[in-house]
Amino acid sequence: MEEITDIAHVNSVNVIQRISEHAAGTAYYAAKFAAIFGCKEWGEVLGLWHDMGKYSPAFQQYIRKCAGLLEEGEKTGKVDHTSAGAIYANEVMGMKGIPLAYCIAGHHAGLLNWYNDIGISGDMRTRLQKDSLDVIRSTIKKQIVPRTTDLPLTMKLEKSDLHSWIRMLFSCLVDADYLDTERFMRPEISEKRSHFATIEVLKQQFDTYMTSLQSSATSSFINEKRTEVLLECCRAAQQGKQCFYLTVPTGGGKTLSSLAFALEHAVKYGKNRIIVAIPYTSIIAQTAKVFKSIFGEDNVIEHHSNIDDDALTTEQKQATENWDAPLIVTTNVQLFESLYANRSSYCRKLHNLVNSIIILDEAQMLPTAFLRPITSVLNTLVKLFDVTLLCTTATQPLLAGSIGTGKDAFIGLRNNPTLIVTDAESLNQSFRRVTIELPVELNEVTSFDDIADELKEYPQVLCIVNTRKESQALFSKMPVGTLHLSRMMCSAHIMDTIKIIKDRLARKESVRIISTQLIEAGVDIDFPVVYRAFAGLDSVAQAAGRCNREGKLNKEGKLGRVKIFNSENGIPSGYMRKGADTLKELIEMDKEIDLLSPTVMTRYFDLLYSKITNFDKAEISEKLYNGACELKFQFATAAHDFKLIDDGGCKSFIVCYGDGINYIEQLKRNGLETWILRKLQQYSVSVRESDFKELKKYGYIESCFGIWIQSDANLYHSQSGVMLNNHWLNEVFIL
């Protein structure tokens, strides 16, 4: 083979891709992606400059070694090829080159901090001081640098927008780099990308489905109201505004109505895709099942931690990498943590949010501890990246205007949201299906023994408590046949139990459930009686949504019964207690208050948010906004700290449930094979780190190739999950 000194890649049959070829291919893709938000030239330059460092003799020796082209005995290690382009951007463009420098320096390892931070390796300031001039000069000689560095920027960037704009450019570069490399290295895989139905075809399929559904639906008052909501959504979709609220009582058909809005709006305004973000993985399976029944398995991409990769086609796996499919169903965690991520694998998909529709389902579940950075990034997506936002919920929180009080106040969603349902009070009365019973004395406590005795009187009843420890304590007092739901059970166990519950309800069999609030948000079940431990009004309303959901009792002239009680264990501190205290305050002000009224719900959130002292727990604004004028961002630290699920120092282990037992055995035999690790995700349970240490100490769990697995058969109960009988196993507040 001739001596070639500008190798970018060598494929499996020893064909060489030159650096200039890869740079041109990457520039093509990156420019195409960035053009959608008016930054085509920025994307092109990123593609052309990102691999300048590969011209260095050290890298060429490294790539030849990796390709097996070096003589026996020659040695070389990894070489930094990402700093050269970053240094060049900084030297020839000054301050304007810093955004490019962040993207180029991080296109493999991730966006760097500007300053060094303890526990996080690497920083931009140090990178830009490296001596790469020789590499840069040789690169210029090879004429891959564009003739001009005059990069236009038409969008108006505020301080809070800059980090997202850089991250969006980074996404364009990373995806472009992946795609061009894949095209050269694995063309057979590359050719399988993006063969999905168009938005227009999905709209036709949806219309056909809805026509069939409505023609076969029984005539009822509830169905008439659902149709009205659907028509309201279709009318609102014709508006060019970018922020919408859909507040519909539970059972009002908001899943299909919000999808109708999105498809109608996407076709009219040429949107590229629809992303549905959901708070819990347990709800995603339910929503995705509905969508797949309409559009087919291949056109619905699920992206969340519980997805079984082995069940996905090659095309679906590829779409989870960069979200280039027209319909994505994901979690709040996946969406928002990606929007604040620094790693290339997480950021790769972000440019495909541009010109999309984002549906935030059950928007009340957004954590208040991160509400300020969440609403900030949503504002940026709407303002700069042509995103249409639809917030849907039965208990709409206050996300627009001023949120909080005093020095803790901030402005939430800046676009004045359009209310799709304008007469929420009237609609709420139309869907009224339950009565709520409060304790005679507001602070009166009821023992678990008494609660259990009451629950035994009902053949079908759901009881929701506030903690995992409470759920197991109450469950232990219930008769055989009672079912249990909490995060002390692995995901596979939870999903199996929900299916059992639905099957029993469908067959009108006896079924009693003790659950934490994981069952509240969106799980499609219908009980005649629901008990709820005292909590915030949003939780009470969500619990009420599991009662007489289909209005079957109304046909008999009855309403469902929701009974609120004070647990013998009290209410956990933190946000949950603030919510409960706020609800009690409202009740004490008005004993006749209608707890399910949308107006009351607005009052509740307004009062609740006035009690919260921090809407930016991780101080994301400090890391990404304050240094924005000088382009000094702490990208890596912010990504590390922006975690929507507070695991409180929790650690996970794999439990012996169902097929998890077989996968554990295969792990022991075969070691850390990727497919086994993916399967085991479904069988994981988290406990506090202190409890995790005790589990190790007493031999309940053991390490297997660095993965902790259950080793004592008594640790996991076939109905209630990890047992809490040991005095040292503390409550973990993961719902």
XYZ file of C-alpha atoms in Angstrom:
735
model
C 0.000 0.000 0.000
C 1.341 3.475 -0.898
C 2.448 5.721 1.924
C -0.518 7.945 2.719
C -0.072 10.648 5.350
C -3.652 11.937 5.655
C -5.645 8.912 6.827
C -8.953 9.575 8.584
C -10.337 6.011 8.658
C -9.487 2.573 7.381
C -12.402 0.182 6.886
C -12.593 -3.592 7.263
C -11.199 -4.235 3.752
C -8.319 -1.754 4.215
C -9.844 0.993 2.057
C -8.657 4.408 3.253
C -10.778 7.495 3.749
C -8.624 10.618 3.559
C -9.032 13.422 6.087
C -10.170 15.853 3.397
C -12.846 13.384 2.259
C -14.136 12.859 5.793
C -14.023 16.600 6.507
C -16.048 17.336 3.370
C -18.608 14.643 4.197
C -18.958 15.816 7.797
C -19.230 19.432 6.643
C -22.039 18.475 4.264
C -24.126 16.855 6.996
C -23.354 19.469 9.664
C -24.220 22.336 7.307
C -27.465 20.603 6.351
C -28.462 20.161 10.007
C -27.444 23.666 11.114
C -29.178 25.296 8.142
C -32.533 24.429 9.704
C -31.869 27.017 12.435
C -30.025 29.508 10.210
C -26.431 28.494 10.988
C -25.424 26.591 7.860
C -22.004 28.264 7.603
C -21.221 27.463 11.238
C -22.013 23.800 10.660
C -19.867 23.698 7.520
C -16.841 25.188 9.267
C -17.210 22.754 12.171
C -17.181 19.837 9.766
C -14.149 21.119 7.861
C -12.060 21.922 10.939
C -13.040 19.196 13.410
C -10.302 16.689 12.471
C -7.378 19.035 11.756
C -5.381 17.247 14.414
C -5.406 14.025 12.387
C -2.745 15.495 10.077
C -0.144 15.249 12.850
C 2.546 12.572 12.388
C 1.698 11.190 15.818
C -1.941 10.600 14.871
C -1.016 9.117 11.517
C 1.217 6.640 13.300
C -1.627 5.857 15.695
C -4.233 5.285 12.959
C -1.820 3.108 10.991
C -1.230 1.001 14.082
C -4.994 0.620 14.646
C -5.395 -0.463 11.016
C -2.542 -2.973 11.284
C -0.353 -1.073 8.836
C 2.701 -0.666 11.105
C 5.638 -3.028 11.115
C 5.966 -5.469 14.022
C 7.412 -3.822 17.084
C 6.350 -0.257 16.326
C 4.414 1.278 19.225
C 2.136 4.275 19.649
C -0.589 5.387 22.029
C -3.735 7.445 21.701
C -3.253 10.922 20.288
C -5.231 14.113 20.935
C -6.574 15.092 17.518
C -9.370 17.404 18.727
C -7.386 20.347 20.107
C -5.827 21.525 16.834
C -9.067 22.694 15.215
C -10.193 24.314 18.471
C -6.917 26.246 18.733
C -7.157 27.320 15.115
C -10.751 28.566 15.556
C -9.681 30.593 18.576
C -6.603 32.066 16.857
C -8.202 33.134 13.582
C -11.623 34.186 14.916
C -11.004 35.317 18.475
C -14.109 35.376 20.666
C -16.294 34.291 17.747
C -14.223 31.138 17.448
C -14.841 29.995 21.033
C -18.210 28.305 20.257
C -16.475 26.399 17.454
C -13.615 25.526 19.779
C -15.962 24.001 22.379
C -17.593 21.813 19.706
C -14.372 20.702 18.025
C -12.449 20.000 21.236
C -15.372 17.984 22.600
C -16.588 16.070 19.571
C -15.403 12.781 21.075
C -14.994 13.279 24.840
C -17.829 15.784 25.285
C -18.204 19.535 25.852
C -15.568 20.707 28.334
C -15.707 23.103 31.253
C -13.996 26.429 30.660
C -12.337 26.234 34.078
C -10.909 23.156 35.731
C -13.305 21.610 38.249
C -12.551 19.062 40.958
C -13.415 15.529 39.887
C -13.902 16.437 36.210
C -10.965 16.048 33.856
C -10.032 18.541 31.173
C -10.933 22.179 30.530
C -11.074 24.453 27.497
C -8.715 27.077 28.872
C -5.913 24.500 29.115
C -6.750 22.974 25.729
C -6.453 26.311 23.952
C -2.951 26.796 25.350
C -1.615 23.659 23.650
C 1.016 24.062 20.944
C -0.529 22.771 17.729
C 0.732 25.384 15.275
C 2.712 22.891 13.209
C -0.398 20.782 12.702
C -2.443 23.853 11.866
C 0.056 25.080 9.251
C 0.147 21.700 7.528
C -3.631 21.645 7.545
C -3.835 25.063 5.904
C -1.428 23.902 3.197
C -3.805 21.073 2.362
C -6.498 23.698 1.735
C -9.341 22.251 3.788
C -9.847 25.560 5.574
C -12.650 27.680 4.027
C -11.606 30.974 2.466
C -13.678 33.058 4.860
C -14.287 32.988 8.568
C -17.048 35.587 8.385
C -19.823 33.490 9.879
C -23.236 35.201 9.910
C -25.471 35.003 12.962
C -28.975 36.343 12.435
C -30.590 35.019 15.609
C -30.655 37.171 18.737
C -28.946 35.283 21.560
C -29.519 36.166 25.194
C -27.234 34.975 27.993
C -29.537 32.078 28.838
C -29.609 30.954 25.184
C -25.891 30.730 24.448
C -25.174 27.376 26.072
C -28.071 25.759 24.188
C -26.982 27.307 20.887
C -23.453 25.924 21.309
C -24.856 22.549 22.326
C -27.061 22.558 19.226
C -24.020 23.251 16.989
C -22.202 20.496 18.859
C -25.089 18.131 18.107
C -24.865 18.959 14.387
C -21.143 18.211 14.350
C -21.347 15.019 16.395
C -24.176 13.499 14.368
C -22.515 14.533 11.116
C -19.235 12.945 12.218
C -21.015 9.712 13.199
C -23.010 9.555 9.970
C -20.103 10.167 7.616
C -17.928 7.689 9.494
C -20.715 5.098 9.415
C -21.271 5.730 5.705
C -17.634 4.867 5.027
C -17.012 2.161 7.625
C -20.398 0.373 7.571
C -22.292 1.337 4.406
C -24.726 -1.580 4.789
C -25.868 -0.118 8.133
C -25.865 3.453 6.847
C -28.282 2.547 4.059
C -30.894 1.417 6.590
C -31.284 4.870 8.135
C -34.354 7.089 8.004
C -36.762 4.801 6.142
C -39.812 5.896 8.117
C -43.252 7.019 7.085
C -43.603 10.759 6.609
C -45.622 12.999 8.908
C -48.234 13.260 6.155
C -48.609 9.470 5.998
C -48.861 9.276 9.806
C -51.605 11.903 9.679
C -53.558 9.812 7.159
C -53.158 6.691 9.315
C -54.318 8.602 12.374
C -57.390 9.999 10.624
C -58.334 6.503 9.435
C -57.904 5.129 12.957
C -59.985 7.882 14.560
C -62.784 7.482 12.022
C -62.929 3.765 12.810
C -62.729 4.392 16.571
C -65.508 6.962 16.572
C -67.801 4.879 14.370
C -67.511 1.912 16.739
C -67.707 3.905 19.993
C -70.892 3.687 22.024
C -72.941 6.833 22.264
C -72.343 8.404 25.666
C -71.978 11.808 27.261
C -68.295 11.117 28.025
C -67.534 10.188 24.417
C -69.297 13.313 23.191
C -67.087 15.446 25.433
C -63.967 13.599 24.266
C -64.941 14.394 20.687
C -65.348 18.060 21.605
C -61.839 18.110 23.089
C -60.480 16.461 19.940
C -62.101 19.090 17.718
C -60.770 21.899 19.945
C -57.255 20.484 19.494
C -57.619 20.299 15.716
C -58.811 23.910 15.605
C -55.956 25.118 17.826
C -53.446 23.303 15.595
C -54.244 25.755 12.792
C -52.716 28.584 14.829
C -49.108 29.545 14.213
C -48.347 30.136 17.877
C -45.660 28.043 19.534
C -46.815 27.358 23.086
C -50.070 25.616 24.034
C -51.739 24.212 27.151
C -54.176 21.303 27.035
C -55.850 20.868 30.403
C -58.319 17.996 30.294
C -59.712 15.970 33.208
C -58.456 12.417 33.528
C -60.306 10.197 31.081
C -60.893 13.097 28.693
C -58.869 11.520 25.896
C -55.883 13.872 26.042
C -53.421 11.275 24.684
C -55.214 10.970 21.338
C -56.329 14.613 21.308
C -52.784 15.894 21.849
C -51.551 13.607 19.079
C -54.305 14.939 16.791
C -53.122 18.488 17.543
C -49.481 17.577 16.848
C -50.150 15.859 13.517
C -52.482 18.608 12.314
C -50.000 21.305 13.346
C -47.028 19.421 11.874
C -48.647 19.045 8.459
C -49.826 22.660 8.312
C -46.523 24.210 9.400
C -44.055 21.682 7.995
C -42.755 20.360 11.305
C -40.194 17.568 11.050
C -41.181 15.350 13.960
C -43.195 14.884 17.150
C -41.527 14.113 20.484
C -43.755 12.919 23.339
C -42.042 13.200 26.736
C -43.554 11.258 29.646
C -42.548 11.251 33.338
C -42.513 7.496 34.029
C -41.324 4.517 32.008
C -44.384 2.625 33.263
C -46.608 5.035 31.311
C -44.472 4.986 28.180
C -45.224 1.334 27.464
C -48.951 2.112 27.646
C -48.705 5.188 25.390
C -46.369 3.521 22.894
C -48.741 0.562 22.637
C -51.569 2.898 21.606
C -49.352 4.672 19.061
C -48.082 1.398 17.584
C -51.636 0.173 17.108
C -52.213 3.255 14.947
C -48.931 3.667 13.053
C -47.347 0.210 13.203
C -44.354 -1.014 15.200
C -41.745 0.442 12.835
C -42.885 4.058 12.971
C -42.917 4.543 16.761
C -39.498 4.938 18.371
C -39.318 4.376 22.120
C -36.235 5.763 23.826
C -35.929 5.128 27.550
C -33.956 3.036 30.034
C -36.373 0.097 30.042
C -36.462 -0.476 26.314
C -35.222 -3.905 25.224
C -32.728 -3.228 22.433
C -32.953 -6.816 21.252
C -36.617 -6.255 20.411
C -35.750 -3.317 18.122
C -35.027 -3.450 14.421
C -31.747 -2.002 13.117
C -33.621 1.073 11.916
C -35.233 1.599 15.323
C -31.901 1.268 17.122
C -30.395 3.840 14.779
C -33.292 6.222 15.404
C -32.707 6.107 19.177
C -29.195 7.422 18.497
C -30.212 10.638 16.760
C -34.032 10.831 16.820
C -34.355 11.181 13.041
C -37.737 9.376 13.034
C -41.026 11.343 12.806
C -42.464 10.087 16.128
C -40.402 9.651 19.315
C -41.767 8.544 22.703
C -39.318 9.215 25.508
C -39.024 10.241 29.159
C -38.621 13.652 30.768
C -35.288 12.404 32.066
C -34.022 11.485 28.581
C -35.249 14.757 27.043
C -34.146 17.311 29.623
C -30.933 15.649 30.719
C -29.938 15.542 27.033
C -30.687 19.264 26.730
C -28.147 19.886 29.513
C -25.771 17.048 28.620
C -22.163 17.388 27.485
C -21.460 13.858 26.224
C -21.574 13.411 22.463
C -23.834 10.335 22.629
C -26.488 12.287 24.560
C -26.205 15.502 22.522
C -26.175 13.832 19.123
C -29.969 13.886 18.785
C -30.546 17.488 19.870
C -30.436 19.094 16.417
C -33.435 16.942 15.493
C -35.505 18.855 18.056
C -35.317 21.865 15.735
C -38.629 22.563 13.976
C -40.375 19.850 15.976
C -43.392 19.567 18.247
C -42.693 18.588 21.857
C -45.593 17.230 23.893
C -44.920 17.321 27.636
C -47.378 14.769 28.960
C -48.330 15.041 32.643
C -46.466 18.360 32.868
C -47.233 18.606 36.589
C -44.569 15.941 37.155
C -41.709 18.285 36.195
C -39.566 18.571 39.340
C -39.700 22.005 40.967
C -36.034 21.703 41.988
C -35.133 22.071 38.286
C -38.081 24.140 37.092
C -36.038 27.253 36.347
C -33.497 25.573 34.000
C -36.284 23.461 32.470
C -38.449 26.442 31.551
C -35.347 28.356 30.443
C -34.325 25.722 27.909
C -37.936 25.367 26.724
C -38.024 29.117 26.097
C -34.850 28.815 24.018
C -36.246 25.918 21.980
C -39.415 27.869 21.223
C -37.690 31.192 20.508
C -34.614 30.112 18.543
C -35.265 26.634 17.244
C -38.867 26.821 16.027
C -40.213 24.272 18.500
C -43.942 24.131 19.202
C -44.576 23.176 22.822
C -47.740 21.481 24.064
C -48.116 20.921 27.817
C -50.840 18.396 28.635
C -52.158 17.381 32.032
C -55.270 16.909 34.084
C -53.773 19.153 36.778
C -52.018 21.956 34.937
C -49.306 23.618 37.043
C -48.370 27.233 36.647
C -45.432 27.226 34.197
C -45.859 30.659 32.588
C -45.255 34.153 33.889
C -43.739 34.855 37.288
C -43.150 31.760 39.419
C -42.302 31.864 43.120
C -41.959 34.907 45.362
C -39.305 37.356 46.489
C -35.692 36.678 45.540
C -36.623 33.138 44.460
C -39.071 34.331 41.807
C -38.289 33.825 38.133
C -40.071 34.042 34.796
C -41.226 30.663 33.495
C -42.475 30.125 29.943
C -42.201 33.501 28.248
C -44.524 32.872 25.321
C -48.045 33.516 26.514
C -49.464 29.972 26.163
C -52.634 29.418 24.176
C -55.290 27.546 26.129
C -56.760 24.909 23.835
C -59.710 24.284 26.152
C -60.910 27.723 27.168
C -63.749 26.679 29.494
C -61.897 24.262 31.740
C -64.410 24.659 34.587
C -67.343 23.565 32.427
C -65.388 20.641 30.993
C -64.346 19.595 34.479
C -67.968 19.507 35.602
C -68.869 17.438 32.541
C -66.268 14.849 33.505
C -67.134 14.863 37.207
C -67.043 11.207 38.199
C -65.988 11.149 41.851
C -66.618 12.605 45.260
C -63.684 13.329 47.545
C -64.045 12.532 51.247
C -61.718 14.334 53.637
C -61.050 13.327 57.256
C -63.719 14.671 59.608
C -60.904 16.322 61.527
C -58.345 17.485 58.999
C -55.351 16.172 60.974
C -57.031 13.015 62.256
C -54.717 9.984 61.860
C -55.954 6.555 60.773
C -53.899 3.460 61.615
C -52.899 0.962 58.944
C -54.909 -1.673 60.804
C -58.054 0.431 60.411
C -57.278 1.264 56.779
C -56.722 -2.429 56.019
C -60.058 -3.310 57.650
C -61.836 -0.742 55.482
C -60.122 -1.884 52.278
C -61.144 -5.484 52.910
C -64.784 -4.417 52.578
C -64.371 -3.634 48.856
C -63.888 -6.266 46.138
C -62.186 -3.669 43.907
C -60.174 -0.941 45.614
C -56.928 0.966 45.134
C -54.991 2.474 48.042
C -52.113 4.871 47.339
C -49.590 5.778 50.035
C -46.640 8.138 50.052
C -43.609 5.909 50.576
C -42.313 2.476 49.693
C -42.017 1.529 53.341
C -45.681 2.435 53.932
C -46.798 0.412 50.940
C -45.129 -2.728 52.278
C -46.344 -2.114 55.841
C -49.971 -1.772 54.712
C -49.641 -4.614 52.191
C -48.552 -6.944 55.001
C -51.916 -6.394 56.701
C -53.991 -7.202 53.645
C -55.542 -10.594 52.743
C -53.965 -13.039 50.293
C -54.551 -12.013 46.687
C -53.890 -8.315 47.300
C -51.420 -6.840 44.817
C -48.565 -4.451 45.526
C -46.819 -1.750 43.457
C -43.719 0.233 44.389
C -40.162 0.859 43.270
C -39.047 -1.832 45.693
C -40.061 -3.978 42.738
C -38.006 -4.081 39.549
C -39.486 -2.609 36.351
C -40.320 -6.017 34.875
C -42.230 -6.918 38.066
C -44.125 -3.608 38.018
C -45.195 -4.018 34.399
C -46.303 -7.616 34.998
C -48.359 -6.509 38.012
C -50.037 -3.655 36.095
C -51.033 -6.158 33.410
C -52.532 -8.477 36.059
C -54.482 -5.541 37.510
C -55.893 -4.569 34.123
C -56.820 -8.176 33.307
C -58.665 -8.628 36.603
C -60.519 -5.347 36.188
C -61.500 -6.288 32.633
C -62.892 -9.609 33.890
C -64.654 -7.785 36.767
C -62.799 -9.908 39.301
C -61.868 -8.943 42.841
C -58.671 -6.892 42.949
C -57.190 -4.876 45.809
C -54.049 -2.803 45.257
C -51.586 -1.165 47.643
C -49.338 1.221 45.725
C -47.055 4.221 45.900
C -47.824 7.178 43.641
C -46.107 5.534 40.688
C -49.600 4.406 39.638
C -51.023 7.926 39.567
C -49.644 9.650 36.496
C -51.253 8.234 33.382
C -51.646 4.543 34.227
C -54.929 3.618 32.573
C -56.883 1.778 35.296
C -60.405 2.245 36.640
C -61.475 1.497 40.245
C -64.817 2.300 41.875
C -63.084 3.200 45.165
C -59.670 4.833 45.739
C -58.006 5.591 49.081
C -55.217 8.194 49.138
C -52.816 9.113 51.925
C -52.796 12.879 52.431
C -50.545 14.626 49.904
C -50.595 17.633 47.588
C -53.676 18.504 45.555
C -52.016 17.411 42.306
C -51.479 13.938 43.793
C -55.042 13.800 45.099
C -56.387 14.768 41.661
C -54.204 12.172 39.942
C -55.427 9.511 42.376
C -59.000 10.576 41.622
C -58.201 9.978 37.968
C -57.910 6.234 38.710
C -61.462 6.218 40.125
C -64.561 5.736 37.936
C -62.311 6.725 35.034
C -64.744 5.619 32.326
C -67.807 6.999 34.114
C -69.434 3.571 34.399
C -70.874 4.385 37.818
C -72.476 7.546 36.441
C -74.763 5.399 34.300
C -76.086 3.929 37.572
C -76.590 7.389 39.039
C -73.500 7.030 41.247
C -70.051 8.574 41.556
C -66.723 7.016 42.411
C -65.463 7.382 45.958
C -62.052 8.885 46.794
C -61.207 8.839 50.488
C -58.294 10.870 51.857
C -56.653 9.770 55.107
C -53.718 10.775 57.267
C -51.144 7.996 57.494
C -49.911 6.861 60.876
C -46.370 7.586 59.627
C -47.096 11.205 58.814
C -46.023 12.913 55.590
C -42.402 12.778 54.387
C -40.487 16.032 54.558
C -39.619 18.043 51.492
C -41.788 18.745 48.466
C -44.434 16.189 49.436
C -45.022 17.803 52.815
C -45.106 21.286 51.281
C -47.815 20.036 48.923
C -49.863 18.501 51.728
C -49.510 21.615 53.893
C -50.608 23.784 50.959
C -53.703 21.662 50.410
C -54.621 21.816 54.098
C -54.197 25.585 54.004
C -56.638 25.838 51.094
C -59.161 23.596 52.842
C -58.933 25.586 56.080
C -59.626 28.788 54.124
C -62.712 27.259 52.495
C -64.342 24.150 53.971
C -66.611 23.801 50.915
C -63.790 24.001 48.413
C -64.122 22.032 45.154
C -60.771 20.264 45.077
C -61.060 19.192 41.435
C -61.818 22.667 40.088
C -59.170 24.001 37.628
C -59.410 27.381 39.345
C -58.614 25.798 42.702
C -55.746 23.899 41.098
C -54.267 27.184 39.851
C -54.592 28.659 43.352
C -52.921 25.561 44.771
C -49.844 25.777 42.537
C -49.560 29.520 43.044
C -49.563 29.016 46.817
C -47.282 25.981 46.668
C -44.659 27.722 44.551
C -44.657 30.645 46.992
C -43.407 28.184 49.637
C -40.530 26.826 47.528
C -37.202 28.555 48.052
C -35.129 27.041 45.262
C -36.166 26.278 41.688
C -32.576 25.655 40.586
C -31.252 23.158 43.103
C -28.141 22.299 41.067
C -27.328 25.992 40.415
C -27.335 25.437 36.670
C -27.689 29.169 36.049
C -24.408 29.748 37.912
C -22.623 27.259 35.671
C -24.111 28.231 32.310
C -25.548 31.764 32.446
C -23.272 33.915 34.586
C -20.172 33.493 32.428
C -22.089 33.564 29.167
C -20.971 37.042 28.085
C -17.369 35.822 28.067
C -18.384 32.374 26.732
C -17.020 30.713 29.864
C -19.339 27.755 30.461
C -19.019 24.849 32.876
C -20.623 22.363 30.489
C -19.308 19.183 32.106
C -20.163 20.212 35.665
C -23.668 21.316 34.691
C -24.270 17.993 32.921
C -23.058 16.108 35.976
C -25.328 18.073 38.323
C -28.493 18.231 36.202
C -30.175 14.987 37.295
C -33.978 15.034 37.395
C -34.148 11.923 39.563
C -32.531 12.548 42.916
C -31.159 9.138 43.814
C -29.932 10.481 47.160
C -26.720 8.522 46.856
C -28.618 5.379 45.871
C -27.054 2.276 44.402
C -28.652 -0.453 42.338
C -28.507 -4.222 42.225
C -30.116 -6.924 40.127
C -32.868 -9.016 41.699
C -34.008 -12.575 41.125
C -37.367 -12.073 39.474
C -38.783 -13.821 36.400
C -36.376 -14.022 33.475
C -33.901 -11.984 35.487
C -32.865 -15.228 37.183
C -31.780 -16.681 33.837
C -29.958 -13.515 32.813
C -28.077 -13.506 36.132
C -26.928 -17.067 35.432
C -25.799 -16.068 31.939
C -23.919 -13.118 33.438
C -22.108 -15.524 35.769
C -21.184 -17.805 32.852
C -20.447 -15.310 30.077
C -19.356 -12.141 31.828
C -20.131 -8.559 30.783
C -21.744 -9.094 27.419
C -23.640 -6.026 26.230
C -26.887 -7.814 25.457
C -27.000 -9.338 28.946
C -26.472 -5.951 30.594
C -29.334 -4.492 28.527
C -31.637 -7.305 29.598
C -30.704 -6.888 33.255
C -31.830 -3.221 33.283
C -35.401 -4.472 33.669
C -34.476 -6.279 36.908
C -32.753 -3.497 38.841
C -33.807 -2.014 42.214
C -32.208 0.981 43.978
C -31.636 1.511 47.702
C -29.743 4.135 49.669
C -25.979 3.753 49.704
C -25.930 3.086 53.465
C -28.442 0.273 53.015
C -26.509 -1.013 50.031
C -23.458 -1.378 52.288
C -25.513 -3.348 54.799
C -26.794 -5.624 52.045
C -23.177 -6.366 51.134
C -22.141 -6.782 54.764
C -24.785 -9.413 55.512
C -24.384 -11.236 52.212
C -27.744 -10.358 50.657
C -25.996 -9.284 47.446
C -22.703 -10.140 45.775
C -20.541 -8.744 42.989
C -20.409 -10.534 39.662
C -17.967 -8.950 37.208
C -18.617 -5.628 38.964
C -22.418 -5.976 38.755
C -24.170 -6.393 42.097
C -26.752 -9.167 42.152
C -29.087 -10.703 44.698
C -27.475 -13.654 46.459
C -29.986 -14.359 49.260
C -33.301 -15.834 48.110
C -35.173 -14.159 50.994
C -34.274 -10.630 49.925
C -36.854 -10.351 47.129
C -40.528 -11.161 47.656
C -42.540 -12.413 44.683
C -45.277 -9.836 45.340
C -43.769 -6.839 47.146
C -40.170 -6.833 45.935
C -37.142 -6.070 48.123
C -38.170 -6.688 51.705
C -38.001 -3.901 54.282
C -38.053 -6.157 57.336
C -34.527 -5.269 58.414
C -34.406 -2.303 60.755
C -31.473 -0.751 58.894
C -33.122 -0.677 55.473
C -34.294 2.935 55.295
C -36.961 4.471 53.137
C -35.835 5.552 49.681
C -37.875 8.289 48.064
C -37.814 7.026 44.493
C -41.293 6.648 43.108
